[in-house]
Structure formats: C-alpha cells, structure tokens
mmCIF file of C-alpha atoms in Angstrom:
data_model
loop_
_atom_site.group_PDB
_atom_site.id
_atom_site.type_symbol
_atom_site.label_atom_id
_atom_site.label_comp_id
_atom_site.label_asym_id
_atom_site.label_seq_id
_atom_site.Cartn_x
_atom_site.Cartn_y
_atom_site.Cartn_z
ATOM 1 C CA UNK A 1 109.628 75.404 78.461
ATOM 2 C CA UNK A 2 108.397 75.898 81.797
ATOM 3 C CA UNK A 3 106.824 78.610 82.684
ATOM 4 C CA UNK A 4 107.250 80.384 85.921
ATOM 5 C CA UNK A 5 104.405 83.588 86.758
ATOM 6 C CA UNK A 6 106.257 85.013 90.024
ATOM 7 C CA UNK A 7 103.975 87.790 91.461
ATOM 8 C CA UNK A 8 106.547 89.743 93.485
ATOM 9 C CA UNK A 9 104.650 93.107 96.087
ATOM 10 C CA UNK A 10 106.748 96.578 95.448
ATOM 11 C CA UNK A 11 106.290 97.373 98.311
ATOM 12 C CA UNK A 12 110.140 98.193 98.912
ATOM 13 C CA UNK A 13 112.481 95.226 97.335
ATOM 14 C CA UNK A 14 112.484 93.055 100.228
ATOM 15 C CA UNK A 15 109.851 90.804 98.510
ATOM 16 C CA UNK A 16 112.400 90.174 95.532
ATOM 17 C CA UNK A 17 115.290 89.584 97.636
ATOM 18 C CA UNK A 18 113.293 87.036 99.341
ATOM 19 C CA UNK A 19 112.355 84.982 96.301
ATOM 20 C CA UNK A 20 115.854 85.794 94.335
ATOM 21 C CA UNK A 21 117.915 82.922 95.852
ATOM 22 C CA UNK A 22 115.023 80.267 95.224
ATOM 23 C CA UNK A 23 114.438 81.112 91.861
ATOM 24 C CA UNK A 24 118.079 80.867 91.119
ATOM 25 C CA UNK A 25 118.383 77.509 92.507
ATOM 26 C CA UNK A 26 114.970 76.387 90.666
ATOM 27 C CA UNK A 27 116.728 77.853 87.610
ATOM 28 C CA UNK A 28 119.183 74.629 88.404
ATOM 29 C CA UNK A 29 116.901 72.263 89.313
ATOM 30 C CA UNK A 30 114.414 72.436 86.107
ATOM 31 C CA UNK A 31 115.392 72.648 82.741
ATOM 32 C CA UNK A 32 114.272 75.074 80.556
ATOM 33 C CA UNK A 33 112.622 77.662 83.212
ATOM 34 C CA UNK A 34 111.404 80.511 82.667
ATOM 35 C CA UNK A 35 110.666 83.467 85.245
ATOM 36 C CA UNK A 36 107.610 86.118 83.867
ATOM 37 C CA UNK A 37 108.334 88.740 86.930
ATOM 38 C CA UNK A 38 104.741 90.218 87.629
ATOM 39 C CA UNK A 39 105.741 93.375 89.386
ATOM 40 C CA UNK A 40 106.790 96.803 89.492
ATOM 41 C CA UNK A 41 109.854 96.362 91.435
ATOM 42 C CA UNK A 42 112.421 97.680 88.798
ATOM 43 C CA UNK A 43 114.553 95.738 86.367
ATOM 44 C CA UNK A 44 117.396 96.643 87.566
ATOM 45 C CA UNK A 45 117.332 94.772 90.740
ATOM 46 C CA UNK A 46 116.678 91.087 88.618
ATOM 47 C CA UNK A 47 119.433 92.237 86.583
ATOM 48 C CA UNK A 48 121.853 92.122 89.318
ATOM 49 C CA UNK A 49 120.460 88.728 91.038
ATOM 50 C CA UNK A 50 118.769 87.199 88.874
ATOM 51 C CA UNK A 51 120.549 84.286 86.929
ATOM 52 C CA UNK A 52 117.374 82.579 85.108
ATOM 53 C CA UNK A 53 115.733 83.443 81.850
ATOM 54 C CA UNK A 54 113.531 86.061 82.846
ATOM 55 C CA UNK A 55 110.749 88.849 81.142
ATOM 56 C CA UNK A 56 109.233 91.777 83.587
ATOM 57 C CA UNK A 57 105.724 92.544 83.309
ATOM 58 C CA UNK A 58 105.387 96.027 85.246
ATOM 59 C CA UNK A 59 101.858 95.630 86.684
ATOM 60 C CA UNK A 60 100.782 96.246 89.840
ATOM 61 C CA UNK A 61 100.337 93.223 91.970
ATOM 62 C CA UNK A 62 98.927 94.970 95.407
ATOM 63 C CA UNK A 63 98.854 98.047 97.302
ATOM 64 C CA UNK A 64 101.326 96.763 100.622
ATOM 65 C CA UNK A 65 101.391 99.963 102.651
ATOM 66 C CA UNK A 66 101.752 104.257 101.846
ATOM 67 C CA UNK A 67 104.555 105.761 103.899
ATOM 68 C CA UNK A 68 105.691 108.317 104.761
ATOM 69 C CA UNK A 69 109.340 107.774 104.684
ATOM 70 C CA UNK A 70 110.835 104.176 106.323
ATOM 71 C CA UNK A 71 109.562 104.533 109.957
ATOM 72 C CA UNK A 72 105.992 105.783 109.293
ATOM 73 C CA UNK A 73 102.789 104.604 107.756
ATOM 74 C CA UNK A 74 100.274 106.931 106.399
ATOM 75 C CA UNK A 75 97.162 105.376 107.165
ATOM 76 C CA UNK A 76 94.431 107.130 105.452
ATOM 77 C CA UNK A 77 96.454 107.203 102.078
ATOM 78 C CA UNK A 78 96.966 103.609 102.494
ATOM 79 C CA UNK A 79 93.476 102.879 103.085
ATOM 80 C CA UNK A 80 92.254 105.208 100.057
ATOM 81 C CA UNK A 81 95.285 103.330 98.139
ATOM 82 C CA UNK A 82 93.412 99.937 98.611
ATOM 83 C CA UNK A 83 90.335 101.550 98.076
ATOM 84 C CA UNK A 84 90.961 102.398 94.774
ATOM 85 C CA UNK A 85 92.781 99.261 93.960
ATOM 86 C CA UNK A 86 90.057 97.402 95.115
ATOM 87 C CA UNK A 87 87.318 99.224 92.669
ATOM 88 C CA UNK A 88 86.584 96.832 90.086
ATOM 89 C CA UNK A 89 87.856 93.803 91.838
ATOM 90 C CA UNK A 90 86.573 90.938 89.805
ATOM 91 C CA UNK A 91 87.487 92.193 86.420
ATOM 92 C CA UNK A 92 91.402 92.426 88.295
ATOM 93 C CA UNK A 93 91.030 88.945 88.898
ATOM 94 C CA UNK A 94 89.755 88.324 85.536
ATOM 95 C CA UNK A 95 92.448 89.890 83.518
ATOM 96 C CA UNK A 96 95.108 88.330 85.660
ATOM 97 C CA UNK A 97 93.447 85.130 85.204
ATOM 98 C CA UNK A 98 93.772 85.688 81.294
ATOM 99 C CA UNK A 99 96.967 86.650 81.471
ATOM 100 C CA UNK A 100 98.261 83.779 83.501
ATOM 101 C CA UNK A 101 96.271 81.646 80.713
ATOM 102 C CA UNK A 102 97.481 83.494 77.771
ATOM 103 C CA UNK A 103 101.337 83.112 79.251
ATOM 104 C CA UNK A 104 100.769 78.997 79.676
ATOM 105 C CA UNK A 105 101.936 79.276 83.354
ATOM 106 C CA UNK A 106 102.604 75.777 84.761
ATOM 107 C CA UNK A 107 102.275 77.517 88.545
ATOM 108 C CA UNK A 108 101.789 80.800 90.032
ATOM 109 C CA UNK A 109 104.032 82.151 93.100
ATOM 110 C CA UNK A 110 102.824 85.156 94.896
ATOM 111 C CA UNK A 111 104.648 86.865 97.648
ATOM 112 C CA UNK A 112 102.250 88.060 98.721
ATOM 113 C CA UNK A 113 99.689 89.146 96.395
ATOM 114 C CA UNK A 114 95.856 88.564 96.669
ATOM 115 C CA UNK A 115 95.113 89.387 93.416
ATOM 116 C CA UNK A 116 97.638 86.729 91.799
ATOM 117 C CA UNK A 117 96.247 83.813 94.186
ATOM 118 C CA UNK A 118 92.822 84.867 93.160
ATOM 119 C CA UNK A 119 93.730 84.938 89.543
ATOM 120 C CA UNK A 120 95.505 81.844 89.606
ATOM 121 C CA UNK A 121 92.634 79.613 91.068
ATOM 122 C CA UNK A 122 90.122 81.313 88.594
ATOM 123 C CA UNK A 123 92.984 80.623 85.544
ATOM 124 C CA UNK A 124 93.097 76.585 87.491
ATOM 125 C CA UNK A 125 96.778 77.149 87.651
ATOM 126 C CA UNK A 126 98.514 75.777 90.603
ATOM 127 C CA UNK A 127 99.391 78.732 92.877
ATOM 128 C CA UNK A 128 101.565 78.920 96.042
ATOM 129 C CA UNK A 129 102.393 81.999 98.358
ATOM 130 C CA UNK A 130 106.080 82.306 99.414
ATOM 131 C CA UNK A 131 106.054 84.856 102.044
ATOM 132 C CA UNK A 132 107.277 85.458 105.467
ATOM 133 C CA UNK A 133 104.351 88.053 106.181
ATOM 134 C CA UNK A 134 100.620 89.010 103.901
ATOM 135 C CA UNK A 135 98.903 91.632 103.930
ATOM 136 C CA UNK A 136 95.846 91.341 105.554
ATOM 137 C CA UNK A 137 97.726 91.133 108.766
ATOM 138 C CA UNK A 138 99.523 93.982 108.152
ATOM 139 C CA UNK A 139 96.116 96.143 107.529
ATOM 140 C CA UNK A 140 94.322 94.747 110.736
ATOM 141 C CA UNK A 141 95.791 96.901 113.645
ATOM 142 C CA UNK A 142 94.427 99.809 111.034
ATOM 143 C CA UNK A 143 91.130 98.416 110.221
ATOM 144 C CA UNK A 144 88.664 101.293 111.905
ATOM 145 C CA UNK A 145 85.151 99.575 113.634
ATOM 146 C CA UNK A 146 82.650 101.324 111.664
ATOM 147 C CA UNK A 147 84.373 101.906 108.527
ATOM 148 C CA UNK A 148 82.556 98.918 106.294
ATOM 149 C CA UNK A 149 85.096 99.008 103.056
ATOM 150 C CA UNK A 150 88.030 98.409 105.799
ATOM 151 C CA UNK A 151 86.401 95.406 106.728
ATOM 152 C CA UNK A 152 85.278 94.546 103.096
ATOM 153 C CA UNK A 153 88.691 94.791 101.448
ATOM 154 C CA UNK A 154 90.065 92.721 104.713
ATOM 155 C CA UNK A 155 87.578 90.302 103.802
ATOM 156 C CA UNK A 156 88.146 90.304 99.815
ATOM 157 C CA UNK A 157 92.259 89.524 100.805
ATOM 158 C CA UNK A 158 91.960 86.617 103.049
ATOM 159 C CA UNK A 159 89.218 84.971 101.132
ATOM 160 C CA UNK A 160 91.965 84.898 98.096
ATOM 161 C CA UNK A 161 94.393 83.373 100.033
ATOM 162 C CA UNK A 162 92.292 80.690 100.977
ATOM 163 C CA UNK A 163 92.333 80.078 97.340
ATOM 164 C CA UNK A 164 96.127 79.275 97.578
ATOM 165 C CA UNK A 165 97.093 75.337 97.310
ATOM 166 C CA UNK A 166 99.103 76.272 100.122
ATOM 167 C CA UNK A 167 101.791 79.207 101.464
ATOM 168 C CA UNK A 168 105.365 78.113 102.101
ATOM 169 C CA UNK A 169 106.240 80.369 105.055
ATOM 170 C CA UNK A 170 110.284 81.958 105.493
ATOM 171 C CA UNK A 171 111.011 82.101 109.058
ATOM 172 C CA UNK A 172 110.524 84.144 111.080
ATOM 173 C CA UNK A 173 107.369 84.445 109.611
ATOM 174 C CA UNK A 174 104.087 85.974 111.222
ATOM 175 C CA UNK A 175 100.978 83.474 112.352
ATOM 176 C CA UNK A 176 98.737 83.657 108.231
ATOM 177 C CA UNK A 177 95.428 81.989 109.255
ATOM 178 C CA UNK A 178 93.774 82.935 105.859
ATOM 179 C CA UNK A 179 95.629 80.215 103.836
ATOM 180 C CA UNK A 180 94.549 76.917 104.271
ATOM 181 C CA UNK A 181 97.697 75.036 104.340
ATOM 182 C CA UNK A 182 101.049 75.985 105.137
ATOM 183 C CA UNK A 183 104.686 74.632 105.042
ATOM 184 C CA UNK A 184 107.959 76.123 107.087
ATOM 185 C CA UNK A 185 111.265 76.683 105.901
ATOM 186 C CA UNK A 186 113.786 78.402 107.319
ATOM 187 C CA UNK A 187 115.201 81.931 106.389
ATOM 188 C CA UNK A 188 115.786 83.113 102.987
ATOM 189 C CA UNK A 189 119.519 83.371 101.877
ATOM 190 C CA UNK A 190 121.130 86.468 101.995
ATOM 191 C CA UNK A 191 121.542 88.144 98.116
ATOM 192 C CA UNK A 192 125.176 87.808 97.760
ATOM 193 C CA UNK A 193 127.640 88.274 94.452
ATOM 194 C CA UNK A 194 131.542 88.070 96.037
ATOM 195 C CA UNK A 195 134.213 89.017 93.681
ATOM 196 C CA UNK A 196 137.084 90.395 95.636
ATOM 197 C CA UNK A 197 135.487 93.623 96.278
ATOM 198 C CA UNK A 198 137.115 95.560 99.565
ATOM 199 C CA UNK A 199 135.039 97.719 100.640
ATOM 200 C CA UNK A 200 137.390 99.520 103.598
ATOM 201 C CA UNK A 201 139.839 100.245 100.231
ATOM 202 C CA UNK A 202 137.240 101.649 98.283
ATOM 203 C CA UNK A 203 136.393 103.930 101.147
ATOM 204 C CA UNK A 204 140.319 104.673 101.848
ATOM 205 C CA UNK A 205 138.951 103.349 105.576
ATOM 206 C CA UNK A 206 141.475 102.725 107.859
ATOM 207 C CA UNK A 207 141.197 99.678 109.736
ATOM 208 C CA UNK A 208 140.513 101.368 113.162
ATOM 209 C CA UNK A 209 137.414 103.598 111.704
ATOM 210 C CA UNK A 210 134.140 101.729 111.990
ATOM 211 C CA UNK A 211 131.703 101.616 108.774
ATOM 212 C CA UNK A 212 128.001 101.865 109.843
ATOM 213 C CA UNK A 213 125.559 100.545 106.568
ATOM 214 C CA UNK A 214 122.416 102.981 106.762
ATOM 215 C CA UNK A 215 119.998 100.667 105.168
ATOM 216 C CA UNK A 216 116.331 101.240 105.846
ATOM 217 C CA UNK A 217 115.232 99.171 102.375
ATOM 218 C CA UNK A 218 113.489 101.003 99.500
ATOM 219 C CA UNK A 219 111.641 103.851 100.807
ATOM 220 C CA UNK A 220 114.182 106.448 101.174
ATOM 221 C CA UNK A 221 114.693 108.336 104.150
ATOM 222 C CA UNK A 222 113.978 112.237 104.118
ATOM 223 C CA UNK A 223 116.278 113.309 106.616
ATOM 224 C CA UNK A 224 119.171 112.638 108.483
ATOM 225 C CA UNK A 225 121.468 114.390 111.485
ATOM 226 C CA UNK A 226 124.411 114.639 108.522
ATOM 227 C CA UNK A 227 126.320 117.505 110.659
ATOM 228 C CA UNK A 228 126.073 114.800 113.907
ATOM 229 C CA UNK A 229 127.099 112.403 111.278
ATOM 230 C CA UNK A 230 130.074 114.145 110.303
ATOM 231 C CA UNK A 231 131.160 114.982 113.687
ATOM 232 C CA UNK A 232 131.269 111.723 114.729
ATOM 233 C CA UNK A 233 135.257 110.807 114.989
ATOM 234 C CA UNK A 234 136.158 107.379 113.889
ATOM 235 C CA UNK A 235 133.192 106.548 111.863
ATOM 236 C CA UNK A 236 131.938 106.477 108.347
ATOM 237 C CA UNK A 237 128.724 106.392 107.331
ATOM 238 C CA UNK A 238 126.667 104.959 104.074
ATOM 239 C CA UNK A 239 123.611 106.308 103.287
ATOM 240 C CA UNK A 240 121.814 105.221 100.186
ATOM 241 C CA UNK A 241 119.961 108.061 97.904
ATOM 242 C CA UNK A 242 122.237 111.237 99.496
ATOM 243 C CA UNK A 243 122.207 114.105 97.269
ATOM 244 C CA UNK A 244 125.004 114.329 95.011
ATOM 245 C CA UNK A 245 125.353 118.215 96.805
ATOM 246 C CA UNK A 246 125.833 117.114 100.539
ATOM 247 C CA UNK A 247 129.598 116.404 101.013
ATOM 248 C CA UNK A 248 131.266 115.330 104.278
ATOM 249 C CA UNK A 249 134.425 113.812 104.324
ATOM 250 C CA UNK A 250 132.916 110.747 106.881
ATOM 251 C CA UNK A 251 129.516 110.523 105.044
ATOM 252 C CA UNK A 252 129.512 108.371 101.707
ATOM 253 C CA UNK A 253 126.934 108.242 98.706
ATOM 254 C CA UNK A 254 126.031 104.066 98.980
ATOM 255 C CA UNK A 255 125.909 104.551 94.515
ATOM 256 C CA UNK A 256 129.205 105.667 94.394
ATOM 257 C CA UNK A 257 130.461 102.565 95.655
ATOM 258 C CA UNK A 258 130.788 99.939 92.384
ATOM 259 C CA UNK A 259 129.941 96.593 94.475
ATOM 260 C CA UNK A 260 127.060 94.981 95.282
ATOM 261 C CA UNK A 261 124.416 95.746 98.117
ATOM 262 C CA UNK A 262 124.771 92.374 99.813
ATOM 263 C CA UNK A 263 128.776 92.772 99.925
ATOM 264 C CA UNK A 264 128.761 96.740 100.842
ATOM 265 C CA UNK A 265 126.306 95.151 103.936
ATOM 266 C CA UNK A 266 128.448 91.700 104.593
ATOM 267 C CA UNK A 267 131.390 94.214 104.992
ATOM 268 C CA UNK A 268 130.333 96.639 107.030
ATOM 269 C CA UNK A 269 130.959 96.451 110.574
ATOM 270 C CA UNK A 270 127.243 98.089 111.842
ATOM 271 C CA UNK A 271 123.846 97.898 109.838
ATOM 272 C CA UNK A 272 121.514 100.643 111.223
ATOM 273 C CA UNK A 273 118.100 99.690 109.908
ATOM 274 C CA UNK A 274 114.452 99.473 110.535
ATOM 275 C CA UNK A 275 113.535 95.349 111.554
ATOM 276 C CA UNK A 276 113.078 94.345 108.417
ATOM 277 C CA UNK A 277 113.075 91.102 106.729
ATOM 278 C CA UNK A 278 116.219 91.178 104.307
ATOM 279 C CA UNK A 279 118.251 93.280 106.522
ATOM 280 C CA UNK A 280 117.754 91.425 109.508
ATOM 281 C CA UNK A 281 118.102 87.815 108.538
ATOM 282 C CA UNK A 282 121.477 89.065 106.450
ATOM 283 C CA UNK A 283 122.930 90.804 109.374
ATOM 284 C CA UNK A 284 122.550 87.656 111.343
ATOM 285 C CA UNK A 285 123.830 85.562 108.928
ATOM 286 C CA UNK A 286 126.666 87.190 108.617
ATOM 287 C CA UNK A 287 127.207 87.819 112.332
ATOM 288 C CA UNK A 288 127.111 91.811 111.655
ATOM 289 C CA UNK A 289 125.920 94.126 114.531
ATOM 290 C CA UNK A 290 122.577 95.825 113.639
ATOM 291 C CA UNK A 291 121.187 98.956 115.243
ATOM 292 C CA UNK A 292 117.187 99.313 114.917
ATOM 293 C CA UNK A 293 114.517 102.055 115.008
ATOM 294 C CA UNK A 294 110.963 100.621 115.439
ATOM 295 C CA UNK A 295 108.020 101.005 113.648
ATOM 296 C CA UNK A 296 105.835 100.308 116.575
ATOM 297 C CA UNK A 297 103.333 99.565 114.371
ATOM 298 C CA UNK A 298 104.228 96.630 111.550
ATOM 299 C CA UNK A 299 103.002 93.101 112.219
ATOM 300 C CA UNK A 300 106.397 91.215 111.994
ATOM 301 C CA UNK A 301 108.670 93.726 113.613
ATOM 302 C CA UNK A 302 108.647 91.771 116.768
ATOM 303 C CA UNK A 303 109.130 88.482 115.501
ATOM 304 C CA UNK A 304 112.126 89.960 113.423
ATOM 305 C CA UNK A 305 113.556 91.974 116.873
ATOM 306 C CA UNK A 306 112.993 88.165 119.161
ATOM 307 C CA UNK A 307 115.001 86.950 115.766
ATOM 308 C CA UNK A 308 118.008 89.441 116.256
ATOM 309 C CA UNK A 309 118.667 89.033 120.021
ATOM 310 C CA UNK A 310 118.451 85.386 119.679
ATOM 311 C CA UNK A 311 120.291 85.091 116.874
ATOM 312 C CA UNK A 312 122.818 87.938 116.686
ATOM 313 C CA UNK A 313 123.867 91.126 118.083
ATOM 314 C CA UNK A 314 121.677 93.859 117.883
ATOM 315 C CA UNK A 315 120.519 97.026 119.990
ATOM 316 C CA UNK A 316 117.581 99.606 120.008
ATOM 317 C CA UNK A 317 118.058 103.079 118.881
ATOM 318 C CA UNK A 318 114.648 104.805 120.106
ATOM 319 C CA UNK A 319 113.407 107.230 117.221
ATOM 320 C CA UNK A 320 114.323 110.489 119.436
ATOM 321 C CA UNK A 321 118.012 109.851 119.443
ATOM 322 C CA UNK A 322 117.902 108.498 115.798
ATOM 323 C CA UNK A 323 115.917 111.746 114.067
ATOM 324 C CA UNK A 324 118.739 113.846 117.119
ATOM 325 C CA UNK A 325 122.191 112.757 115.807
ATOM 326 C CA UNK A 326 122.432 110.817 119.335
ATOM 327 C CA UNK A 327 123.827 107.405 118.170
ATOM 328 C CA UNK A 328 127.435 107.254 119.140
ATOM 329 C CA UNK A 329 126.784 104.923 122.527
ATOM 330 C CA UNK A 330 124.646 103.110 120.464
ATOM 331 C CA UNK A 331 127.146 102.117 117.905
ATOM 332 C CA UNK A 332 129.921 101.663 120.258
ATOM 333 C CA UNK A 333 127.869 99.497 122.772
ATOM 334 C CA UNK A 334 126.031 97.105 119.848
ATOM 335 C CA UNK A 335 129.773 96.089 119.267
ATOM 336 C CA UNK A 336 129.879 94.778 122.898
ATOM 337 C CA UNK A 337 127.507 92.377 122.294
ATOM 338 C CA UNK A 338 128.679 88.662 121.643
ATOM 339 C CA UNK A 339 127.295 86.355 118.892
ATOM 340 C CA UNK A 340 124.713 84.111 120.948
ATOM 341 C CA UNK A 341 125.586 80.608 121.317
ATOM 342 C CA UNK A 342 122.386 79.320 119.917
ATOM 343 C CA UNK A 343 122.936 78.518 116.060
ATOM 344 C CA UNK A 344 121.141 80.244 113.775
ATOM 345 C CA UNK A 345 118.520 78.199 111.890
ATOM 346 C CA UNK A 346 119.683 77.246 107.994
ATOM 347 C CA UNK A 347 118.342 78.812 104.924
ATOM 348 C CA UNK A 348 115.225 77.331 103.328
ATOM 349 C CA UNK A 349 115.925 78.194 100.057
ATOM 350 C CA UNK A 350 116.393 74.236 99.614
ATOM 351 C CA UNK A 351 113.159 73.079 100.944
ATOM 352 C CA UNK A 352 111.389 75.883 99.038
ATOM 353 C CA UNK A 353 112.569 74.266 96.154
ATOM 354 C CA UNK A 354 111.113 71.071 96.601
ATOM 355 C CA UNK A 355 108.263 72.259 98.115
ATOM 356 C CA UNK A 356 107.821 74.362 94.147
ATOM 357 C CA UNK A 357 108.996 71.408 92.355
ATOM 358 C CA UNK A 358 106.548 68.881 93.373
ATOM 359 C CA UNK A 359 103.884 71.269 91.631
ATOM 360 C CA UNK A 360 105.891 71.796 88.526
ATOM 361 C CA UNK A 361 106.206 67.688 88.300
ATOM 362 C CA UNK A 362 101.986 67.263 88.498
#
C-alpha cells in the first residue's frame, strides 16, 4: 500500500476542491493508494469527490484566517487564533511527526499547512506543498510593527516551508518566497459529477428567467437584501445555508436542490461570489458570468480578478450596492460581456501528478 498523508487547511473548502481532482487521478496512476485526509474539513465533502480509498483524521492543520462572515476578516481574533495555535509549537511538530511515522507515509502534501511541512521534514518523509496561496502572505498586510509574536509566528511559518522539498504552485497563484523550490501548473480542475441533472427543471425555471449562483465558499453569509431579491422580476436566486423559514417564490434553498455543487454552478447562468480560488477558475472554465464583491484586503484577490477579465466575463459589484439589494444592472450588464479571445490556460491536475509521482517512485 501506499500511503498518502494529505494535510488539507479548513479554512472554507476551497483547499479540498483544489487537491480533489489530483488525488483522483493519482488514485489511477498508483496502485494501491491510499489518502489519510489530515483535516477538519468535513467528511461529507470527500464523500461526494473523492473516488480513492480514503480515512479522515479531524485535526487541525492551521489557523488560515477568523471572519467575520465571507467579505471580512477579524483581525485581532485571527491573530489571538494563531497565537494560541502557536503555544507549544515544537511538541505540534513533534506529534505530527509521530503520527506521519506511526501511519508509514511514503510523502506528505500540505496545502498549505506549516505545521505538516514541519512535521514531515522532522518525520524525514518527503513533503510537498500544493497550493495556489500560504499563509504567511496572507498574515503580512496584518502583521502590526511593534507587536513581536506577529513577527515571531510570521517567522515560525516561513521557516517551515523552507523545509518543503518543494511547492507545486496552481495558477494563478501568489509570488511564495518562503519555499525553496517551486514548480507551476496550471489551474486546478473544476469538481464536477454530470449525470443528467437539469437544473432550470428542478427549479420549474423558464428558459427566459436568469439563475444567479450565490456562492461565497464556506463561511456563510449573515445577511442578504432577500425582499430586493424577491422583487427582482426575471430572476432566481440560490443562496446556500437560507433558513428553512424565509420563503420567496424567486429565492431557492441551494440544499434543496439534489445535484451536485459543481453542476448547480456549471448551470447557472451568473455566479455572484467573492474572488476566490474554486469559484473563479470554475466560472471561467465553464465560460459562466461571475459578479464579485472584494475583500480589499486578501493577498490573491487581485491575481484571481486580472484572472477573470482575462479569462472570462466578469464585473464588480462594490460592497454598498451588494449589502443594498442594488444588483440588477450588475447582473444584466455582466451578461454583455463576451468570452475574451485569449484561451484560457489548461488544468494542471496532470503535471501535478507527475510532479507527486516522481516522489512516490524514490
């Protein structure tokens, strides 16, 4: 058997869904693999992607970033989140380092933990980060002058990447100067399952009505302009996590619908999103128009916005008119917009593959 220790952040599901399609096709490439999931993304999510022999191990592989709903971080929490994590740092390492031992691991992926590179190295296990972002780049624009542990935990995270045998980056991935060696590959693959589904029949959608996919990934959004929602003739509207009690004939409950994510998105005709990772490089591979609210404040939103216009069709919604209802000559106008000529770069989910399977052959 070979074993596979995939350290996967929770911070939202975005990290699995970038390392789903490669360990699929791994699953295909080597014989006898098996996946221990180090992570406390839920098992749910592996059981509906995940097509290799698999075990979860719910432990917490990093701290990624507190919010406050989608758009907003909360930046003391976080720090104080880290903080704590950080407390006792070397016996972390230590018991990963066992555990990684104790499981026989023939390599270590991380996307994008610290603590499973620096566990890895100290457990000699081969150890590569998969990862179109880490997270000492996403702490630096909140790293406060003459706060010491800021620049101490900083300083803890990028020395364990440089302990990676190298970091195989997704595009569009952010500049990483803490690992030593890198690799690109293009864009993870889109999660998809197709079996017929239809989503417009599911819906009873006429063909004229427009469905708008309001996907802002795994931290759930507190509120939304429903009544503006509702009033909004000739569109419908999905919205993950809506109370079972709000009910409006053009607003729809995303777990109602018995298909998978990737299809409900591939068939909608708008995505209205955050710029995130998944969302993004799915909306453009399937040529869908995505509206965006911005973060202003997360290290690969602008490489993932450059990504959309170049790439797709896409518009910004600015955060008043989102939180106001005001999105009606948004939605109408992102439809406007022609596919760019420029062809979108290939999935990498191939070269990733190689990349992995030269360490599993040493």
């Amino acid at each position: 058997m070979t074993v596979l220790w995939c350290s996967i952040s929770a911070h939202g599901f975005g990290h699995a869904a970038q390392l789903m399609p490669t360990l699929n096709e791994l699953g295909e490439a080597v014989d006898d693999l098996h996946v221990i999931l180090r992570t406390q993304v839920p098992a749910d999510f592996f059981q509906r992607h995940l097509q290799v022999s698999w075990e979860l191990q719910d432990v917490q592989q990093d701290v990624g970033c507190v919010q406050q709903g989608p758009l907003d971080i909360d930046v003391a929490e976080t720090w104080e989140a880290y903080s704590k994590f950080h407390t006792h740092w070397e016996s972390r390492v230590e018991e990963e380092a066992q555990a990684i031992r104790l499981a026989k691991a023939s390599l270590v992926i991380s996307n994008i933990s610290p603590l499973a590179i620096a566990g890895a190295a100290q457990a000699k296990c081969p150890v590569v980060g998969v990862a179109s972002l880490s997270w000492d780049r996403v702490l630096e624009p909140f790293v406060q002058a003459d706060v010491p542990s800021h620049h101490a935990i900083l300083e803890t995270i990028r020395k364990s990447y440089a302990l990676a045998d190298s970091l195989i980056r997704l595009h569009p991935g952010i500049e990483m100067p803490a690992f030593r060696s890198m690799v690109d590959v293009g864009p993870s693959a889109p999660l998809r399952k197709p079996k017929g589904y239809d989503l417009r029949k599911s819906l009873e959608v006429g063909e004229h009505e427009l469905i708008v996919l309001i996907a802002f990934g795994g931290v759930p959004l507190k509120r939304l302009p429903l009544e503006q929602m509702a009033a909004m003739a000739g569109f419908h509207f999905l919205v993950s996590e809506l109370p079972s009690s709000v009910s409006y004939a053009r607003v729809h409950r995303v777990e109602d619908l018995v298909m998978p994510f990737g299809e409900i998105s591939h068939q909608s005709d708008i995505i209205m999103t955050k710029p995130g990772y998944g969302t993004v490089i799915a909306a453009v591979h399937d040529e869908t128009a995505l509206v965006y609210v911005r973060r202003r404040n997360f290290i690969d939103e602008q490489s993932l916005v450059d990504y959309t216009h170049r790439y797709g069709r896409g518009m910004e919604l600015s955060r008043d008119d989102f939180e106001s209802g005001n999105w009606e000559a948004t939605l109408r106008a992102v439809l406007t917009i022609a596919v760019p000529s420029e062809v979108r770069p290939s999935p990498g989910t191939g070269d990733v593959v190689r990349q992995l399977k030269t360490y599993l052959a040493c």
